[in-house]
Amino acid sequence: MRSCGSVWVAKEKSGCALSRHHDPRVEHFLLHSPANLDYMTASVTPQQREMIRQLYERGESEKMLPFLLMGWVECTVGTAYDWTWSGLLNNVHTSPYGDFSQVSQIMHTGALLIGTYDNFTDGDPSGFLRNINSHMPTADENRLLFIERTGHTYQQKQQELADKILQLIKDWRTE
């Protein structure tokens, strides 16, 4: 999470951080590329999950995980534990009946942004953002932003992404 003036740009631990810290200096948030953690971690085998748990419980959270999490993420045991065991990062869901207790505590207004081809949404990026937003107390005031025809990392659309974020911040400054 990074502070950008009075705007927080949030990723991964966003639901947790924003739900616990109602900093009066923060006027708005930007939830950028939220991901359905259950969908993302479906490829982590039971054996890998158990290895992560054991290493974490032995106090080895700062060591590098001896394999790539989900086949592509190089990370520490502690980060892998957060993704697979702690529940800390599992705060946005495709089902409207998921545990949105963290998201429902975010009192700031803001924006949620995603690519329309983002695969970490169980196939429906627009519905995914609408579902997350519907659980926020500021849902009517939040903005939903989409970058058309790009995925989770905005390949070939980085400038469009930057322009959209810049315009959003300018809009917030004039409100």
PDB file of C-alpha atoms in Angstrom:
ATOM      1  CA  MET A   1       0.000   0.000   0.000  1.00  0.00           C
ATOM      2  CA  ARG A   2       1.358   3.416  -0.906  1.00  0.00           C
ATOM      3  CA  SER A   3       0.213   6.860   0.117  1.00  0.00           C
ATOM      4  CA  CYS A   4      -0.207   9.327  -2.715  1.00  0.00           C
ATOM      5  CA  GLY A   5      -1.126  12.596  -1.016  1.00  0.00           C
ATOM      6  CA  SER A   6      -4.482  11.930   0.563  1.00  0.00           C
ATOM      7  CA  VAL A   7      -5.197   8.949  -1.690  1.00  0.00           C
ATOM      8  CA  TRP A   8      -4.191   5.425  -0.705  1.00  0.00           C
ATOM      9  CA  VAL A   9      -3.333   3.088  -3.534  1.00  0.00           C
ATOM     10  CA  ALA A  10      -4.143  -0.311  -2.148  1.00  0.00           C
ATOM     11  CA  LYS A  11      -3.349  -3.820  -3.299  1.00  0.00           C
ATOM     12  CA  GLU A  12      -3.461  -7.247  -1.652  1.00  0.00           C
ATOM     13  CA  LYS A  13      -3.763  -6.393   2.054  1.00  0.00           C
ATOM     14  CA  SER A  14      -6.073  -3.526   1.174  1.00  0.00           C
ATOM     15  CA  GLY A  15      -9.258  -4.746   2.797  1.00  0.00           C
ATOM     16  CA  CYS A  16      -7.447  -5.408   6.038  1.00  0.00           C
ATOM     17  CA  ALA A  17      -5.465  -2.161   6.163  1.00  0.00           C
ATOM     18  CA  LEU A  18      -8.296   0.162   5.174  1.00  0.00           C
ATOM     19  CA  SER A  19     -10.785  -1.563   7.457  1.00  0.00           C
ATOM     20  CA  ARG A  20      -8.522  -1.211  10.496  1.00  0.00           C
ATOM     21  CA  HIS A  21      -7.015   2.220   9.914  1.00  0.00           C
ATOM     22  CA  HIS A  22      -9.498   5.056   9.547  1.00  0.00           C
ATOM     23  CA  ASP A  23      -6.797   7.659   9.066  1.00  0.00           C
ATOM     24  CA  PRO A  24      -8.440  11.101   8.790  1.00  0.00           C
ATOM     25  CA  ARG A  25      -5.662  12.219   6.438  1.00  0.00           C
ATOM     26  CA  VAL A  26      -6.849   9.706   3.840  1.00  0.00           C
ATOM     27  CA  GLU A  27      -9.684  11.082   1.754  1.00  0.00           C
ATOM     28  CA  HIS A  28     -10.031   8.304  -0.835  1.00  0.00           C
ATOM     29  CA  PHE A  29      -8.773   4.842  -1.703  1.00  0.00           C
ATOM     30  CA  LEU A  30      -7.987   3.134  -4.988  1.00  0.00           C
ATOM     31  CA  LEU A  31      -8.483  -0.623  -4.920  1.00  0.00           C
ATOM     32  CA  HIS A  32      -6.376  -1.657  -7.889  1.00  0.00           C
ATOM     33  CA  SER A  33      -6.745  -5.129  -9.462  1.00  0.00           C
ATOM     34  CA  PRO A  34      -8.424  -6.962  -6.580  1.00  0.00           C
ATOM     35  CA  ALA A  35      -8.187 -10.732  -6.936  1.00  0.00           C
ATOM     36  CA  ASN A  36     -10.304 -13.646  -5.800  1.00  0.00           C
ATOM     37  CA  LEU A  37      -7.814 -15.458  -3.595  1.00  0.00           C
ATOM     38  CA  ASP A  38      -9.664 -18.781  -3.644  1.00  0.00           C
ATOM     39  CA  TYR A  39      -9.453 -18.801  -7.443  1.00  0.00           C
ATOM     40  CA  MET A  40      -5.810 -17.685  -7.458  1.00  0.00           C
ATOM     41  CA  THR A  41      -4.587 -20.270  -4.960  1.00  0.00           C
ATOM     42  CA  ALA A  42      -6.564 -23.221  -6.328  1.00  0.00           C
ATOM     43  CA  SER A  43      -3.359 -24.581  -7.910  1.00  0.00           C
ATOM     44  CA  VAL A  44      -1.503 -24.756  -4.570  1.00  0.00           C
ATOM     45  CA  THR A  45      -1.441 -28.456  -3.670  1.00  0.00           C
ATOM     46  CA  PRO A  46      -2.350 -29.788  -0.218  1.00  0.00           C
ATOM     47  CA  GLN A  47       1.300 -30.837   0.207  1.00  0.00           C
ATOM     48  CA  GLN A  48       2.518 -27.317  -0.592  1.00  0.00           C
ATOM     49  CA  ARG A  49      -0.016 -25.790   1.809  1.00  0.00           C
ATOM     50  CA  GLU A  50       1.118 -28.130   4.566  1.00  0.00           C
ATOM     51  CA  MET A  51       4.787 -27.314   3.923  1.00  0.00           C
ATOM     52  CA  ILE A  52       3.972 -23.583   4.129  1.00  0.00           C
ATOM     53  CA  ARG A  53       2.115 -24.082   7.415  1.00  0.00           C
ATOM     54  CA  GLN A  54       4.940 -26.143   8.947  1.00  0.00           C
ATOM     55  CA  LEU A  55       7.660 -23.682   7.913  1.00  0.00           C
ATOM     56  CA  TYR A  56       5.635 -20.773   9.252  1.00  0.00           C
ATOM     57  CA  GLU A  57       4.957 -22.492  12.575  1.00  0.00           C
ATOM     58  CA  ARG A  58       8.702 -23.223  12.923  1.00  0.00           C
ATOM     59  CA  GLY A  59       9.325 -19.489  12.789  1.00  0.00           C
ATOM     60  CA  GLU A  60      10.783 -19.434   9.280  1.00  0.00           C
ATOM     61  CA  SER A  61       8.462 -16.750   7.933  1.00  0.00           C
ATOM     62  CA  GLU A  62      11.317 -14.574   6.591  1.00  0.00           C
ATOM     63  CA  LYS A  63      12.910 -17.382   4.563  1.00  0.00           C
ATOM     64  CA  MET A  64      12.194 -17.697   0.869  1.00  0.00           C
ATOM     65  CA  LEU A  65       9.633 -20.341  -0.014  1.00  0.00           C
ATOM     66  CA  PRO A  66      11.465 -23.307  -1.638  1.00  0.00           C
ATOM     67  CA  PHE A  67       9.050 -23.336  -4.603  1.00  0.00           C
ATOM     68  CA  LEU A  68       7.117 -20.798  -6.653  1.00  0.00           C
ATOM     69  CA  LEU A  69       3.734 -20.225  -5.063  1.00  0.00           C
ATOM     70  CA  MET A  70       0.985 -20.909  -7.625  1.00  0.00           C
ATOM     71  CA  GLY A  71       3.781 -21.760 -10.043  1.00  0.00           C
ATOM     72  CA  TRP A  72       4.851 -18.135 -10.559  1.00  0.00           C
ATOM     73  CA  VAL A  73       5.199 -16.163  -7.298  1.00  0.00           C
ATOM     74  CA  GLU A  74       8.614 -16.004  -5.633  1.00  0.00           C
ATOM     75  CA  CYS A  75       7.935 -15.049  -2.021  1.00  0.00           C
ATOM     76  CA  THR A  76       8.749 -15.578   1.632  1.00  0.00           C
ATOM     77  CA  VAL A  77       7.128 -18.254   3.752  1.00  0.00           C
ATOM     78  CA  GLY A  78       5.255 -15.497   5.627  1.00  0.00           C
ATOM     79  CA  THR A  79       3.752 -14.103   2.442  1.00  0.00           C
ATOM     80  CA  ALA A  80       2.797 -17.601   1.265  1.00  0.00           C
ATOM     81  CA  TYR A  81       1.189 -18.217   4.660  1.00  0.00           C
ATOM     82  CA  ASP A  82      -0.863 -15.025   4.328  1.00  0.00           C
ATOM     83  CA  TRP A  83      -2.052 -16.157   0.893  1.00  0.00           C
ATOM     84  CA  THR A  84      -2.914 -19.731   1.861  1.00  0.00           C
ATOM     85  CA  TRP A  85      -3.637 -19.965   5.592  1.00  0.00           C
ATOM     86  CA  SER A  86      -4.158 -16.741   7.509  1.00  0.00           C
ATOM     87  CA  GLY A  87      -7.308 -15.446   5.822  1.00  0.00           C
ATOM     88  CA  LEU A  88      -5.810 -11.961   6.018  1.00  0.00           C
ATOM     89  CA  LEU A  89      -5.828 -11.488   2.249  1.00  0.00           C
ATOM     90  CA  ASN A  90      -9.021 -13.402   1.515  1.00  0.00           C
ATOM     91  CA  ASN A  91     -11.306 -10.383   1.737  1.00  0.00           C
ATOM     92  CA  VAL A  92     -12.965 -10.112  -1.699  1.00  0.00           C
ATOM     93  CA  HIS A  93     -15.058 -12.829  -3.297  1.00  0.00           C
ATOM     94  CA  THR A  94     -17.057 -13.687  -6.387  1.00  0.00           C
ATOM     95  CA  SER A  95     -19.963 -14.970  -4.317  1.00  0.00           C
ATOM     96  CA  PRO A  96     -22.145 -12.338  -2.666  1.00  0.00           C
ATOM     97  CA  TYR A  97     -22.182 -14.604   0.402  1.00  0.00           C
ATOM     98  CA  GLY A  98     -18.403 -14.549   1.010  1.00  0.00           C
ATOM     99  CA  ASP A  99     -16.860 -13.019   4.116  1.00  0.00           C
ATOM    100  CA  PHE A 100     -16.800  -9.293   3.361  1.00  0.00           C
ATOM    101  CA  SER A 101     -16.307  -8.291   7.005  1.00  0.00           C
ATOM    102  CA  GLN A 102     -13.081  -6.413   6.190  1.00  0.00           C
ATOM    103  CA  VAL A 103     -14.489  -4.627   3.147  1.00  0.00           C
ATOM    104  CA  SER A 104     -17.634  -3.632   5.048  1.00  0.00           C
ATOM    105  CA  GLN A 105     -15.470  -1.704   7.553  1.00  0.00           C
ATOM    106  CA  ILE A 106     -13.896   0.590   4.936  1.00  0.00           C
ATOM    107  CA  MET A 107     -15.362   4.008   5.659  1.00  0.00           C
ATOM    108  CA  HIS A 108     -13.429   5.959   3.039  1.00  0.00           C
ATOM    109  CA  THR A 109     -14.847   6.685  -0.390  1.00  0.00           C
ATOM    110  CA  GLY A 110     -12.824   5.679  -3.379  1.00  0.00           C
ATOM    111  CA  ALA A 111     -12.549   3.776  -6.600  1.00  0.00           C
ATOM    112  CA  LEU A 112     -12.182   0.158  -7.623  1.00  0.00           C
ATOM    113  CA  LEU A 113     -10.259  -0.500 -10.835  1.00  0.00           C
ATOM    114  CA  ILE A 114      -9.796  -3.650 -12.924  1.00  0.00           C
ATOM    115  CA  GLY A 115      -9.044  -4.879 -16.445  1.00  0.00           C
ATOM    116  CA  THR A 116     -12.025  -6.360 -18.273  1.00  0.00           C
ATOM    117  CA  TYR A 117     -10.031  -9.537 -19.096  1.00  0.00           C
ATOM    118  CA  ASP A 118      -8.752 -10.048 -15.525  1.00  0.00           C
ATOM    119  CA  ASN A 119      -8.744 -13.824 -14.929  1.00  0.00           C
ATOM    120  CA  PHE A 120      -8.502 -13.599 -11.139  1.00  0.00           C
ATOM    121  CA  THR A 121     -12.212 -12.813 -10.925  1.00  0.00           C
ATOM    122  CA  ASP A 122     -13.656 -16.206 -11.833  1.00  0.00           C
ATOM    123  CA  GLY A 123     -14.492 -14.893 -15.304  1.00  0.00           C
ATOM    124  CA  ASP A 124     -16.553 -11.772 -14.542  1.00  0.00           C
ATOM    125  CA  PRO A 125     -14.408  -8.713 -13.698  1.00  0.00           C
ATOM    126  CA  SER A 126     -17.339  -6.287 -13.878  1.00  0.00           C
ATOM    127  CA  GLY A 127     -19.570  -8.401 -11.644  1.00  0.00           C
ATOM    128  CA  PHE A 128     -16.645  -8.989  -9.308  1.00  0.00           C
ATOM    129  CA  LEU A 129     -16.097  -5.245  -8.745  1.00  0.00           C
ATOM    130  CA  ARG A 130     -19.833  -4.609  -8.363  1.00  0.00           C
ATOM    131  CA  ASN A 131     -20.041  -7.402  -5.774  1.00  0.00           C
ATOM    132  CA  ILE A 132     -17.109  -6.036  -3.748  1.00  0.00           C
ATOM    133  CA  ASN A 133     -18.474  -2.498  -3.903  1.00  0.00           C
ATOM    134  CA  SER A 134     -21.964  -3.600  -2.839  1.00  0.00           C
ATOM    135  CA  HIS A 135     -20.524  -4.664   0.532  1.00  0.00           C
ATOM    136  CA  MET A 136     -18.967  -1.259   1.236  1.00  0.00           C
ATOM    137  CA  PRO A 137     -20.819   1.367   3.261  1.00  0.00           C
ATOM    138  CA  THR A 138     -19.709   3.974   0.700  1.00  0.00           C
ATOM    139  CA  ALA A 139     -20.902   1.949  -2.326  1.00  0.00           C
ATOM    140  CA  ASP A 140     -23.085   4.721  -3.762  1.00  0.00           C
ATOM    141  CA  GLU A 141     -20.187   7.188  -3.673  1.00  0.00           C
ATOM    142  CA  ASN A 142     -17.454   4.866  -4.983  1.00  0.00           C
ATOM    143  CA  ARG A 143     -16.397   4.764  -8.622  1.00  0.00           C
ATOM    144  CA  LEU A 144     -15.956   1.577 -10.609  1.00  0.00           C
ATOM    145  CA  LEU A 145     -13.307   1.884 -13.305  1.00  0.00           C
ATOM    146  CA  PHE A 146     -12.497  -0.546 -16.096  1.00  0.00           C
ATOM    147  CA  ILE A 147      -9.612  -0.786 -18.528  1.00  0.00           C
ATOM    148  CA  GLU A 148     -11.046  -2.499 -21.595  1.00  0.00           C
ATOM    149  CA  ARG A 149      -9.464  -5.558 -23.217  1.00  0.00           C
ATOM    150  CA  THR A 150      -6.635  -6.154 -20.748  1.00  0.00           C
ATOM    151  CA  GLY A 151      -5.893  -8.479 -17.855  1.00  0.00           C
ATOM    152  CA  HIS A 152      -4.648  -8.313 -14.291  1.00  0.00           C
ATOM    153  CA  THR A 153      -1.361  -6.570 -15.099  1.00  0.00           C
ATOM    154  CA  TYR A 154      -2.696  -4.244 -17.839  1.00  0.00           C
ATOM    155  CA  GLN A 155      -0.432  -5.526 -20.625  1.00  0.00           C
ATOM    156  CA  GLN A 156      -0.272  -3.011 -23.486  1.00  0.00           C
ATOM    157  CA  LYS A 157      -2.561  -0.676 -21.504  1.00  0.00           C
ATOM    158  CA  GLN A 158      -0.171   0.819 -18.952  1.00  0.00           C
ATOM    159  CA  GLN A 159      -0.506   4.359 -20.314  1.00  0.00           C
ATOM    160  CA  GLU A 160      -4.298   4.128 -20.342  1.00  0.00           C
ATOM    161  CA  LEU A 161      -4.156   2.907 -16.750  1.00  0.00           C
ATOM    162  CA  ALA A 162      -1.881   5.795 -15.719  1.00  0.00           C
ATOM    163  CA  ASP A 163      -4.125   8.316 -17.502  1.00  0.00           C
ATOM    164  CA  LYS A 164      -7.250   6.944 -15.805  1.00  0.00           C
ATOM    165  CA  ILE A 165      -5.644   7.112 -12.346  1.00  0.00           C
ATOM    166  CA  LEU A 166      -4.355  10.632 -12.981  1.00  0.00           C
ATOM    167  CA  GLN A 167      -7.817  11.778 -14.076  1.00  0.00           C
ATOM    168  CA  LEU A 168      -9.379  10.175 -11.004  1.00  0.00           C
ATOM    169  CA  ILE A 169      -6.983  12.036  -8.686  1.00  0.00           C
ATOM    170  CA  LYS A 170      -7.640  15.302 -10.522  1.00  0.00           C
ATOM    171  CA  ASP A 171     -11.385  14.752 -10.162  1.00  0.00           C
ATOM    172  CA  TRP A 172     -11.018  14.092  -6.434  1.00  0.00           C
ATOM    173  CA  ARG A 173      -8.930  17.235  -5.979  1.00  0.00           C
ATOM    174  CA  THR A 174     -11.629  19.405  -7.570  1.00  0.00           C
ATOM    175  CA  GLU A 175     -14.518  17.902  -5.579  1.00  0.00           C
TER     176      GLU A 175
END
